[in-house]
Structure formats: C-alpha cells, structure tokens
C-alpha cells in the first residue's frame, strides 16, 4: 500500500478534519479540556454549585484554548521567521563563497615592509639629521 492510498483511505468528518489539519489546534484543545476540568473542579470545590462550576469550566476551557493556541501560533511564526533568515543567509553564503566579496575571507595585504617600532623610527630620524 502506497502512502497516497493510506492518506486517501481514511478521512475524518467535519470538525475532526479541521482539527487534524490546523496547526496547533489539537494541542490547544487538549490544553483547553484540561483547563475545563481544573477550573470546573476547583470552582465546585470552592462553592459546591454545580451549574456555576460548569459555567466556570466553560470559561476556563475557552481561555485556556485561546491562550494555548495563540502562544503556539506565535512560537511557530518565530520559528518560520528564523528559518527564512537562515535560508537567506545560506543562499548568500553559496553565492559569495570563494569570491572576492566573501566577508569571511580577509583581504591579503599588499607588499609593505613590516611596521617599525617607534624607537627605531626615532633612531633613524636622529641618524639622518646632520
């Protein structure tokens, strides 16, 4: 069985298909469901009111899901930006590598005499003065 037949053979209906294909959606829904349970349970333990605890759980689910999804999308955007910068750098490196424009290659100095020490310059200057 090829990979194409495997992908075509199993299709999720409706909302499950959207969750499977949307980046960060699965993780956000899992975090949201945990937020629902924790918020609802803590509210119930504090107040012993079932309906209000259910409402608090729904609020916890919404806030946790939105927060988790936003954070995940933000980190994915940062990662894509870094990858794009690295790819551009690699393209420039390939273009400039080995050429005279390569920033990593230091230009070869022209044939100049080595610099002399200040004391040697003073002695030469004193010897030339009559």
PDB file of C-alpha atoms in Angstrom:
ATOM      1  CA  UNK A   1       0.000   0.000   0.000  1.00  0.00           C
ATOM      2  CA  UNK A   2       1.474   3.352  -1.011  1.00  0.00           C
ATOM      3  CA  UNK A   3       1.366   6.489   1.112  1.00  0.00           C
ATOM      4  CA  UNK A   4      -1.177   8.140  -1.184  1.00  0.00           C
ATOM      5  CA  UNK A   5      -3.622   5.265  -0.733  1.00  0.00           C
ATOM      6  CA  UNK A   6      -3.195   5.459   3.039  1.00  0.00           C
ATOM      7  CA  UNK A   7      -3.975   9.185   3.057  1.00  0.00           C
ATOM      8  CA  UNK A   8      -6.986   8.787   0.784  1.00  0.00           C
ATOM      9  CA  UNK A   9      -8.326   5.724   2.579  1.00  0.00           C
ATOM     10  CA  UNK A  10      -9.070   7.350   5.941  1.00  0.00           C
ATOM     11  CA  UNK A  11     -10.892  10.658   6.126  1.00  0.00           C
ATOM     12  CA  UNK A  12     -12.163  12.331   9.281  1.00  0.00           C
ATOM     13  CA  UNK A  13     -15.541  14.036   9.014  1.00  0.00           C
ATOM     14  CA  UNK A  14     -16.281  17.675   9.834  1.00  0.00           C
ATOM     15  CA  UNK A  15     -14.633  19.254  12.852  1.00  0.00           C
ATOM     16  CA  UNK A  16     -12.160  16.414  13.377  1.00  0.00           C
ATOM     17  CA  UNK A  17     -10.735  17.016   9.898  1.00  0.00           C
ATOM     18  CA  UNK A  18     -10.237  20.707  10.701  1.00  0.00           C
ATOM     19  CA  UNK A  19      -8.528  19.891  13.995  1.00  0.00           C
ATOM     20  CA  UNK A  20      -6.229  17.394  12.299  1.00  0.00           C
ATOM     21  CA  UNK A  21      -5.128  19.815   9.562  1.00  0.00           C
ATOM     22  CA  UNK A  22      -4.889  23.074  11.541  1.00  0.00           C
ATOM     23  CA  UNK A  23      -1.518  23.742  13.182  1.00  0.00           C
ATOM     24  CA  UNK A  24      -1.671  23.897  16.993  1.00  0.00           C
ATOM     25  CA  UNK A  25      -5.409  23.057  17.132  1.00  0.00           C
ATOM     26  CA  UNK A  26      -5.032  19.588  18.653  1.00  0.00           C
ATOM     27  CA  UNK A  27      -2.632  20.756  21.340  1.00  0.00           C
ATOM     28  CA  UNK A  28      -4.796  23.797  22.135  1.00  0.00           C
ATOM     29  CA  UNK A  29      -7.944  21.659  22.507  1.00  0.00           C
ATOM     30  CA  UNK A  30      -6.127  19.225  24.799  1.00  0.00           C
ATOM     31  CA  UNK A  31      -4.909  22.088  26.968  1.00  0.00           C
ATOM     32  CA  UNK A  32      -8.389  23.609  26.911  1.00  0.00           C
ATOM     33  CA  UNK A  33     -10.028  20.397  28.078  1.00  0.00           C
ATOM     34  CA  UNK A  34      -7.552  20.173  30.946  1.00  0.00           C
ATOM     35  CA  UNK A  35      -8.328  23.817  31.783  1.00  0.00           C
ATOM     36  CA  UNK A  36     -12.046  22.966  31.736  1.00  0.00           C
ATOM     37  CA  UNK A  37     -11.632  20.114  34.215  1.00  0.00           C
ATOM     38  CA  UNK A  38      -9.325  22.022  36.554  1.00  0.00           C
ATOM     39  CA  UNK A  39     -11.384  25.234  36.570  1.00  0.00           C
ATOM     40  CA  UNK A  40     -14.716  23.450  36.961  1.00  0.00           C
ATOM     41  CA  UNK A  41     -13.428  21.171  39.705  1.00  0.00           C
ATOM     42  CA  UNK A  42     -11.782  23.970  41.675  1.00  0.00           C
ATOM     43  CA  UNK A  43     -14.896  26.142  41.391  1.00  0.00           C
ATOM     44  CA  UNK A  44     -17.090  23.247  42.518  1.00  0.00           C
ATOM     45  CA  UNK A  45     -14.831  22.516  45.497  1.00  0.00           C
ATOM     46  CA  UNK A  46     -14.924  26.189  46.490  1.00  0.00           C
ATOM     47  CA  UNK A  47     -18.667  26.824  46.036  1.00  0.00           C
ATOM     48  CA  UNK A  48     -20.465  23.425  45.737  1.00  0.00           C
ATOM     49  CA  UNK A  49     -22.642  24.898  42.976  1.00  0.00           C
ATOM     50  CA  UNK A  50     -22.848  22.535  40.021  1.00  0.00           C
ATOM     51  CA  UNK A  51     -24.260  24.866  37.365  1.00  0.00           C
ATOM     52  CA  UNK A  52     -21.878  27.727  38.167  1.00  0.00           C
ATOM     53  CA  UNK A  53     -18.971  25.279  38.216  1.00  0.00           C
ATOM     54  CA  UNK A  54     -19.968  24.085  34.746  1.00  0.00           C
ATOM     55  CA  UNK A  55     -20.042  27.710  33.522  1.00  0.00           C
ATOM     56  CA  UNK A  56     -16.665  28.393  35.131  1.00  0.00           C
ATOM     57  CA  UNK A  57     -15.318  25.265  33.438  1.00  0.00           C
ATOM     58  CA  UNK A  58     -16.509  26.512  30.037  1.00  0.00           C
ATOM     59  CA  UNK A  59     -14.805  29.855  30.673  1.00  0.00           C
ATOM     60  CA  UNK A  60     -11.629  28.021  31.685  1.00  0.00           C
ATOM     61  CA  UNK A  61     -11.829  25.934  28.509  1.00  0.00           C
ATOM     62  CA  UNK A  62     -12.192  28.997  26.290  1.00  0.00           C
ATOM     63  CA  UNK A  63      -9.431  30.989  27.959  1.00  0.00           C
ATOM     64  CA  UNK A  64      -7.001  28.083  28.097  1.00  0.00           C
ATOM     65  CA  UNK A  65      -7.679  27.056  24.493  1.00  0.00           C
ATOM     66  CA  UNK A  66      -7.277  30.574  23.127  1.00  0.00           C
ATOM     67  CA  UNK A  67      -4.161  31.214  25.210  1.00  0.00           C
ATOM     68  CA  UNK A  68      -2.528  27.935  24.217  1.00  0.00           C
ATOM     69  CA  UNK A  69      -3.398  28.363  20.534  1.00  0.00           C
ATOM     70  CA  UNK A  70      -2.111  31.964  20.465  1.00  0.00           C
ATOM     71  CA  UNK A  71       1.157  31.007  22.145  1.00  0.00           C
ATOM     72  CA  UNK A  72       1.678  28.053  19.807  1.00  0.00           C
ATOM     73  CA  UNK A  73       0.988  30.135  16.688  1.00  0.00           C
ATOM     74  CA  UNK A  74       3.341  32.867  17.929  1.00  0.00           C
ATOM     75  CA  UNK A  75       6.196  30.431  18.512  1.00  0.00           C
ATOM     76  CA  UNK A  76       5.574  28.820  15.106  1.00  0.00           C
ATOM     77  CA  UNK A  77       5.723  32.263  13.463  1.00  0.00           C
ATOM     78  CA  UNK A  78       9.031  32.957  15.215  1.00  0.00           C
ATOM     79  CA  UNK A  79      10.388  29.615  14.045  1.00  0.00           C
ATOM     80  CA  UNK A  80       9.344  30.265  10.438  1.00  0.00           C
ATOM     81  CA  UNK A  81      10.978  33.717  10.578  1.00  0.00           C
ATOM     82  CA  UNK A  82      14.243  32.241  11.894  1.00  0.00           C
ATOM     83  CA  UNK A  83      14.185  29.545   9.223  1.00  0.00           C
ATOM     84  CA  UNK A  84      13.648  32.151   6.498  1.00  0.00           C
ATOM     85  CA  UNK A  85      16.580  34.243   7.790  1.00  0.00           C
ATOM     86  CA  UNK A  86      18.820  31.162   7.885  1.00  0.00           C
ATOM     87  CA  UNK A  87      17.789  30.133   4.354  1.00  0.00           C
ATOM     88  CA  UNK A  88      18.576  33.608   3.024  1.00  0.00           C
ATOM     89  CA  UNK A  89      21.953  33.507   4.781  1.00  0.00           C
ATOM     90  CA  UNK A  90      22.753  30.124   3.254  1.00  0.00           C
ATOM     91  CA  UNK A  91      21.818  31.406  -0.221  1.00  0.00           C
ATOM     92  CA  UNK A  92      24.104  34.426   0.226  1.00  0.00           C
ATOM     93  CA  UNK A  93      26.893  32.209   1.537  1.00  0.00           C
ATOM     94  CA  UNK A  94      26.649  29.951  -1.514  1.00  0.00           C
ATOM     95  CA  UNK A  95      26.765  32.969  -3.841  1.00  0.00           C
ATOM     96  CA  UNK A  96      29.686  34.749  -2.154  1.00  0.00           C
ATOM     97  CA  UNK A  97      31.759  31.769  -1.006  1.00  0.00           C
ATOM     98  CA  UNK A  98      35.158  31.757  -2.662  1.00  0.00           C
ATOM     99  CA  UNK A  99      34.706  35.137  -4.340  1.00  0.00           C
ATOM    100  CA  UNK A 100      36.419  38.408  -3.549  1.00  0.00           C
ATOM    101  CA  UNK A 101      33.157  39.624  -1.999  1.00  0.00           C
ATOM    102  CA  UNK A 102      33.177  36.897   0.653  1.00  0.00           C
ATOM    103  CA  UNK A 103      33.013  38.675   4.044  1.00  0.00           C
ATOM    104  CA  UNK A 104      34.786  35.786   5.799  1.00  0.00           C
ATOM    105  CA  UNK A 105      37.911  35.971   3.651  1.00  0.00           C
ATOM    106  CA  UNK A 106      40.357  38.584   4.835  1.00  0.00           C
ATOM    107  CA  UNK A 107      41.973  40.547   2.023  1.00  0.00           C
ATOM    108  CA  UNK A 108      45.639  39.757   1.503  1.00  0.00           C
ATOM    109  CA  UNK A 109      47.841  42.683   2.436  1.00  0.00           C
ATOM    110  CA  UNK A 110      49.898  44.301  -0.266  1.00  0.00           C
ATOM    111  CA  UNK A 111      53.662  44.003  -0.117  1.00  0.00           C
ATOM    112  CA  UNK A 112      54.582  46.546   2.516  1.00  0.00           C
ATOM    113  CA  UNK A 113      57.542  46.486   4.842  1.00  0.00           C
ATOM    114  CA  UNK A 114      56.702  45.384   8.359  1.00  0.00           C
ATOM    115  CA  UNK A 115      55.893  48.257  10.695  1.00  0.00           C
ATOM    116  CA  UNK A 116      58.821  49.502  12.711  1.00  0.00           C
ATOM    117  CA  UNK A 117      58.864  50.296  16.329  1.00  0.00           C
ATOM    118  CA  UNK A 118      58.731  53.904  17.460  1.00  0.00           C
ATOM    119  CA  UNK A 119      62.243  53.675  18.923  1.00  0.00           C
ATOM    120  CA  UNK A 120      63.627  52.520  15.554  1.00  0.00           C
ATOM    121  CA  UNK A 121      61.919  55.446  13.814  1.00  0.00           C
ATOM    122  CA  UNK A 122      63.432  57.901  16.272  1.00  0.00           C
ATOM    123  CA  UNK A 123      66.931  56.412  15.808  1.00  0.00           C
ATOM    124  CA  UNK A 124      66.626  56.570  12.025  1.00  0.00           C
ATOM    125  CA  UNK A 125      65.419  60.143  12.178  1.00  0.00           C
ATOM    126  CA  UNK A 126      68.262  61.121  14.518  1.00  0.00           C
ATOM    127  CA  UNK A 127      70.841  59.407  12.301  1.00  0.00           C
ATOM    128  CA  UNK A 128      69.642  61.297   9.227  1.00  0.00           C
ATOM    129  CA  UNK A 129      69.874  64.714  10.835  1.00  0.00           C
ATOM    130  CA  UNK A 130      73.410  66.169  10.285  1.00  0.00           C
TER     131      UNK A 130
END
